[in-house]
PDB file of C-alpha atoms in Angstrom:
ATOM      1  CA  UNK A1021       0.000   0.000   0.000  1.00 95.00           C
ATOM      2  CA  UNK A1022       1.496   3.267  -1.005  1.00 97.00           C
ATOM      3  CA  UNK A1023       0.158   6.070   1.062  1.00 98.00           C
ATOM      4  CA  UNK A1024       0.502  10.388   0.218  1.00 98.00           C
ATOM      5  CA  UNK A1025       0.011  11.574   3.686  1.00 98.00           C
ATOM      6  CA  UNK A1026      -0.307  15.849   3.487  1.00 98.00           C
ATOM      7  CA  UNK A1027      -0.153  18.164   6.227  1.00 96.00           C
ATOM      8  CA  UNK A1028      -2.374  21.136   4.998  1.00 95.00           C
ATOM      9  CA  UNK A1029      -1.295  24.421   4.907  1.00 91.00           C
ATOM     10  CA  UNK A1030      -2.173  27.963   3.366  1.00 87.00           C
ATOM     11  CA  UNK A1031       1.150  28.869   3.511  1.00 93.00           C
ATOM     12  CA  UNK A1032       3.113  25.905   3.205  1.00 96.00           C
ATOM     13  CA  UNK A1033       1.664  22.308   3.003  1.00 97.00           C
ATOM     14  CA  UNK A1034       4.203  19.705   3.686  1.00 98.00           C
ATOM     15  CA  UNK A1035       3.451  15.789   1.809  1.00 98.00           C
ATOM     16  CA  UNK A1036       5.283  12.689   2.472  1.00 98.00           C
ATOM     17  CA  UNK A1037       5.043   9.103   0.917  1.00 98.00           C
ATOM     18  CA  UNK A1038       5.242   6.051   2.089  1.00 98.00           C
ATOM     19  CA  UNK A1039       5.121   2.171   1.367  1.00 98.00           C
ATOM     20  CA  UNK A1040       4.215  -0.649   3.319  1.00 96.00           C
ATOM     21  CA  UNK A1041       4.708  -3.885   2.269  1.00 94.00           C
ATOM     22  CA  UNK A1042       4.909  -6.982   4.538  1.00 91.00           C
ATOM     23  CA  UNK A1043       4.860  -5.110   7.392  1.00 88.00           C
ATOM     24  CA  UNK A1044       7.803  -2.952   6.756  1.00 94.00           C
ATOM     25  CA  UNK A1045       6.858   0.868   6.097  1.00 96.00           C
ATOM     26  CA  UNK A1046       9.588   2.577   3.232  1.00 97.00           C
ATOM     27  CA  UNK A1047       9.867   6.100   2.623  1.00 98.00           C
ATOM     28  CA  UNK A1048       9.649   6.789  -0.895  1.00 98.00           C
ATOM     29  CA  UNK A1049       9.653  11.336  -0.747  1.00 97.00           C
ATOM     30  CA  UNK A1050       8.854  14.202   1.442  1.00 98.00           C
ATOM     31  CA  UNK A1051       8.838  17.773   0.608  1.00 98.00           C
ATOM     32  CA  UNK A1052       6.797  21.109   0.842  1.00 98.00           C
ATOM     33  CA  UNK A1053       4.439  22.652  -1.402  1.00 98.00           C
ATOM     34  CA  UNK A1054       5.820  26.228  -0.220  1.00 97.00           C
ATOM     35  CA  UNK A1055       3.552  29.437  -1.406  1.00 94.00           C
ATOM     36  CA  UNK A1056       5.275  32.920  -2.035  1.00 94.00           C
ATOM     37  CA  UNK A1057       3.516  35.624   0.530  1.00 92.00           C
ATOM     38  CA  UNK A1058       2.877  38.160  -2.106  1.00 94.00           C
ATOM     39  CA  UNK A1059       0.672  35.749  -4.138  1.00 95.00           C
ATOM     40  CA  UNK A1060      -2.826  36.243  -4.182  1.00 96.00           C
ATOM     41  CA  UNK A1061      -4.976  33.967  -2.101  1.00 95.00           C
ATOM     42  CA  UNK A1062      -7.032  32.634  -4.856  1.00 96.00           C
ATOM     43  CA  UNK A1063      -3.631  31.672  -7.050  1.00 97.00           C
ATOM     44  CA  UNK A1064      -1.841  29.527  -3.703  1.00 96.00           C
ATOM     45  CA  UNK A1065      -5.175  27.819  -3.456  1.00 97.00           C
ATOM     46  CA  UNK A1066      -5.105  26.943  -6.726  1.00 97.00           C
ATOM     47  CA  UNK A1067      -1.021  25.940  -6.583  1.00 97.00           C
ATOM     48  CA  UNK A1068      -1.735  23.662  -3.571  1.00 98.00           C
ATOM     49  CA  UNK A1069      -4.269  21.742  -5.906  1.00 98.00           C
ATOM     50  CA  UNK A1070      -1.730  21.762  -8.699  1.00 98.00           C
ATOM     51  CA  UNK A1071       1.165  20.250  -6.877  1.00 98.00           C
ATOM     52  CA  UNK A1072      -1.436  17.322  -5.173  1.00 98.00           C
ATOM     53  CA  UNK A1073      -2.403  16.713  -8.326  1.00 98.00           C
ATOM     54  CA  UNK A1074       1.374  16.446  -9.416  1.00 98.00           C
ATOM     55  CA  UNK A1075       1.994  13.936  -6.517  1.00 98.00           C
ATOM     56  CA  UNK A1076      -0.521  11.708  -7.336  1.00 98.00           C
ATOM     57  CA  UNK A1077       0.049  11.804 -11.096  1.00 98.00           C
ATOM     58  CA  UNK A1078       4.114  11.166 -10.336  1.00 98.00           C
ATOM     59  CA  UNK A1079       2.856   8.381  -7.060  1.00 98.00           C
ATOM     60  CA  UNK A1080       0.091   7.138  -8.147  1.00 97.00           C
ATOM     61  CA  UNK A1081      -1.034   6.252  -3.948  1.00 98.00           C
ATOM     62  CA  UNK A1082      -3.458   3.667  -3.111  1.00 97.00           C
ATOM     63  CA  UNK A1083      -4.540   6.247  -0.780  1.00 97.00           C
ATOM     64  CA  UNK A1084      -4.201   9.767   0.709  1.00 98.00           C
ATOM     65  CA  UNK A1085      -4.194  10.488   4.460  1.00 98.00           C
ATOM     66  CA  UNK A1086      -4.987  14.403   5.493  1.00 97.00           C
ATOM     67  CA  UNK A1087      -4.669  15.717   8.691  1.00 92.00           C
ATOM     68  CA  UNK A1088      -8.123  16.786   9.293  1.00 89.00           C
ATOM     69  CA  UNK A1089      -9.352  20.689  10.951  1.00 75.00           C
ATOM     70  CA  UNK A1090      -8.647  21.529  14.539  1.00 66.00           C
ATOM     71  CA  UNK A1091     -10.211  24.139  16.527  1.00 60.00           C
ATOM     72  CA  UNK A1092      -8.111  27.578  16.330  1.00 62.00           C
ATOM     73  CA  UNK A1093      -8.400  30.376  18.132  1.00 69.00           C
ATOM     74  CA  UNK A1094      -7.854  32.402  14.909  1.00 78.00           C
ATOM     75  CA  UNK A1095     -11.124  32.195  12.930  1.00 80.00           C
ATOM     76  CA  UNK A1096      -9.683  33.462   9.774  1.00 82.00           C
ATOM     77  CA  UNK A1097      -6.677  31.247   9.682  1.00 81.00           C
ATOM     78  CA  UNK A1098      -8.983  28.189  10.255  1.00 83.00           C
ATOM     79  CA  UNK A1099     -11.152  29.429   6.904  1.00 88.00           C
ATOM     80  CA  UNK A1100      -8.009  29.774   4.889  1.00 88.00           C
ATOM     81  CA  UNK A1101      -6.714  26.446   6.249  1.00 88.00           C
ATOM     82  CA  UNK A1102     -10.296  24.834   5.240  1.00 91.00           C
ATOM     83  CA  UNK A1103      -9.417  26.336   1.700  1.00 93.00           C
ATOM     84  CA  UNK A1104      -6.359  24.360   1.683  1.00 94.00           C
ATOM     85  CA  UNK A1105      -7.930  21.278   2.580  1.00 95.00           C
ATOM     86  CA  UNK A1106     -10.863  21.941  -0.127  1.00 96.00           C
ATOM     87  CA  UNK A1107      -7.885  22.036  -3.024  1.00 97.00           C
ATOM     88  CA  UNK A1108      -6.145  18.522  -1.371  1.00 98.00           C
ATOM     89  CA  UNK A1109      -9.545  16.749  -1.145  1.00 97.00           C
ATOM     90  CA  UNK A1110     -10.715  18.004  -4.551  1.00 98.00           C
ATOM     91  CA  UNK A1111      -7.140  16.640  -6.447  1.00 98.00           C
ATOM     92  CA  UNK A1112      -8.007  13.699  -4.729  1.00 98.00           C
ATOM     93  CA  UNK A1113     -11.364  13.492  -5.794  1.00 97.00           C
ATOM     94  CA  UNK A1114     -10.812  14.309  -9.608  1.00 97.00           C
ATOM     95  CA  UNK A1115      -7.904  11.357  -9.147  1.00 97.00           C
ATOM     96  CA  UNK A1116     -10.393   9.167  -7.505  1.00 97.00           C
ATOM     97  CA  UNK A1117      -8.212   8.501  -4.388  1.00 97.00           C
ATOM     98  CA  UNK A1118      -9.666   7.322  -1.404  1.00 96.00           C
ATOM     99  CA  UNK A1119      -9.093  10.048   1.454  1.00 97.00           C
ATOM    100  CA  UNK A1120      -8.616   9.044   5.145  1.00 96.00           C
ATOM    101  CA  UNK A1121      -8.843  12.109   7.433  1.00 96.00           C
ATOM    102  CA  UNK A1122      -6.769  12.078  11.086  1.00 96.00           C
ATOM    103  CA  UNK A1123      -7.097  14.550  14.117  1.00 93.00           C
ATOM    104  CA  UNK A1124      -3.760  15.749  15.181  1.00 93.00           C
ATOM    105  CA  UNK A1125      -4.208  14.019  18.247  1.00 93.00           C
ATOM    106  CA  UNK A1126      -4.819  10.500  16.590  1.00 94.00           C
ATOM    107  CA  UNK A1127      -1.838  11.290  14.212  1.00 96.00           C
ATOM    108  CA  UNK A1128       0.365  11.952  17.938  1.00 96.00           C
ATOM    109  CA  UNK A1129      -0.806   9.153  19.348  1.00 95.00           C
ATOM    110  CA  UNK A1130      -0.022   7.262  16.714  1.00 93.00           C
ATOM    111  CA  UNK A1131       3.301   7.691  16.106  1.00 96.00           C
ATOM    112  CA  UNK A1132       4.530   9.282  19.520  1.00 95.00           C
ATOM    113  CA  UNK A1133       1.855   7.700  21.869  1.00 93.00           C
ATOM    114  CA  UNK A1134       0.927  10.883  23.552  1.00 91.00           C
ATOM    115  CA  UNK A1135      -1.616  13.155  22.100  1.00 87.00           C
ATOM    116  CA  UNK A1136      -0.158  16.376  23.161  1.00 88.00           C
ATOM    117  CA  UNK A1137       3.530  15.966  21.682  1.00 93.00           C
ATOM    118  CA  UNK A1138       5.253  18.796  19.880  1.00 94.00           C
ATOM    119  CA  UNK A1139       6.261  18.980  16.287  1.00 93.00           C
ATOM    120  CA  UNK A1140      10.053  18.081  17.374  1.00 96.00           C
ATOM    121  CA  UNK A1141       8.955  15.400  19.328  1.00 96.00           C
ATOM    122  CA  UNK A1142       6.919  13.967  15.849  1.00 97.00           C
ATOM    123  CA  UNK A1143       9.357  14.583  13.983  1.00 97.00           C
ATOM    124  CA  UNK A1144      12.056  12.904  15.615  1.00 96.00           C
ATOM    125  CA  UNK A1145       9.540   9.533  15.932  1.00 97.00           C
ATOM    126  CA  UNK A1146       8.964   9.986  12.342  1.00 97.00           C
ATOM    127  CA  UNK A1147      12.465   9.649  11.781  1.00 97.00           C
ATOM    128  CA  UNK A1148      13.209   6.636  13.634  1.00 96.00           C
ATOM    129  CA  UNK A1149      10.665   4.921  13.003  1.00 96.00           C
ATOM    130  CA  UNK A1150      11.055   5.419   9.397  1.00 97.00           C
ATOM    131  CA  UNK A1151      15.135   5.318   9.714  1.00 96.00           C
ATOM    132  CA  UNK A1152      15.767   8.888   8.400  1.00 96.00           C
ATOM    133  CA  UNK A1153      19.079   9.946   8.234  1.00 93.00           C
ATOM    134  CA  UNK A1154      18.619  13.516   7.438  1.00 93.00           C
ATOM    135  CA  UNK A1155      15.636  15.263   8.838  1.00 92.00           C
ATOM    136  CA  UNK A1156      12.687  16.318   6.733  1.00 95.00           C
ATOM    137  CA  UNK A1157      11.095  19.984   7.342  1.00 97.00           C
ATOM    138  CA  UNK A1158       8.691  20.059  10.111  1.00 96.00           C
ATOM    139  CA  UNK A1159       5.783  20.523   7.754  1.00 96.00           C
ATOM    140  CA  UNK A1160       6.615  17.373   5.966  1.00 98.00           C
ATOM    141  CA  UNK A1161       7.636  15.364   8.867  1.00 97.00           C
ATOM    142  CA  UNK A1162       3.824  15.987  10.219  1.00 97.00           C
ATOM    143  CA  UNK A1163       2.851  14.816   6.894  1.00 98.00           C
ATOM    144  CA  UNK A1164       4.418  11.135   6.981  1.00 98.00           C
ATOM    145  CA  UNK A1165       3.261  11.215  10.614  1.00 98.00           C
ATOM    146  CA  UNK A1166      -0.557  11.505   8.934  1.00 98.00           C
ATOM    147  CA  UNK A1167       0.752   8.744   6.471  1.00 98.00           C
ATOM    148  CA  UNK A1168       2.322   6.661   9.784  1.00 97.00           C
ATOM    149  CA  UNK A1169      -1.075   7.236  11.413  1.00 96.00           C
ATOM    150  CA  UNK A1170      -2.860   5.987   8.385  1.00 96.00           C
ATOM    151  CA  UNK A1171      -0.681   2.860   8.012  1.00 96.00           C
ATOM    152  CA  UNK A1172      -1.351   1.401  11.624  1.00 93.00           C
ATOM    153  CA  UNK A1173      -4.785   2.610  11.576  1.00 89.00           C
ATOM    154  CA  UNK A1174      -5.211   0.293   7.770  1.00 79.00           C
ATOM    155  CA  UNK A1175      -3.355  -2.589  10.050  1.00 65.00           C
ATOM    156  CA  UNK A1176      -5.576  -2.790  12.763  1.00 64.00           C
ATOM    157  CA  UNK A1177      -8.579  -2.519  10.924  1.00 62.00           C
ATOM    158  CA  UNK A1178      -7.905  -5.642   8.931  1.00 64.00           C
ATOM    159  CA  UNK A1179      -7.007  -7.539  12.675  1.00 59.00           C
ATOM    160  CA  UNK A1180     -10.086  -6.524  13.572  1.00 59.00           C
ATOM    161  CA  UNK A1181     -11.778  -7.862  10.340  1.00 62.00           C
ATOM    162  CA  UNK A1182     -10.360 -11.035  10.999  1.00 65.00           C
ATOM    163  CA  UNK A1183     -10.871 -11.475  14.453  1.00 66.00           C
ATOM    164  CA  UNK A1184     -14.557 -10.594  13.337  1.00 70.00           C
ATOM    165  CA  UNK A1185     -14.355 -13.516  10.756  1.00 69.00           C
ATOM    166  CA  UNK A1186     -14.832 -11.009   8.048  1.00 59.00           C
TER     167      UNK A1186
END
């Protein structure tokens, strides 16, 4: 299963990919979709779409895991973050790529085990558990965490399949 996890962002979104096969998780790329300041809001919307869509053309994923809204105290930053989200969803929708959405505190949990960890604490988890010599950006390192999440999330739905004789 190849998996395009994507930390949203209106300003920068970070992606990461990842594979799992026979247990083992590989890390294929991670990078930012960065968006110059001075650009209109309208064109980085449309950017962000563009370079999902470029992902998934280059990837091809089985699936794509998005860290999902979280309250802010900043209503207008939450709206433009939404915005972001609407371009990732929609790439993934005119790709027809099944979308998997994770709370930051699932996506902690998963890959730290405590819901309230910082983004160095993620990002150094992300890197051993994924055996990174060099460490990604911040932005993208919370993106393979959404991917990580997604990955153990995929596993223990299927034990639970088969322990329900599904």
């Amino acid at each position: 299963m190849r998996v395009l996890g994507v930390d949203p962002g209106s300003r920068i979104t970070g992606y990461g990919l990842l594979e799992e096969k026979n247990r083992q998780i590989s890390f294929i790329e991670a990078g930012l979709i960065k968006l110059p300041e001075k650009m209109p809001f309208p064109r980085k919307i449309h950017r962000v779409f563009q370079g999902i869509v470029e992902l998934l053309e280059r990837f091809g994923p089985d699936a794509m895991a998005v860290e999902d809204l979280f309250y802010a105290k900043n209503a207008r930053s939450s709206l433009k973050l939404g915005h972001a989200r609407g371009a990732i969803l929609a790439a993934a929708g005119q790709h027809d790529i099944s979308v998997f959405e994770y709370t930051p505190l699932e996506i902690k949990k998963s890959v730290v085990g405590y819901g309230r960890a910082d983004k160095e604490q993620v990002r150094s988890m992300v890197n051993a558990i994924l055996g990174l010599k060099k460490q990604v950006p911040i932005d993208a390192s919370d993106a393979l965490a959404t991917a990580i999440c997604h990955i153990n999330s995929s596993r223990l739905r299927m034990l639970q399949e088969k322990s329900r004789g599904k």
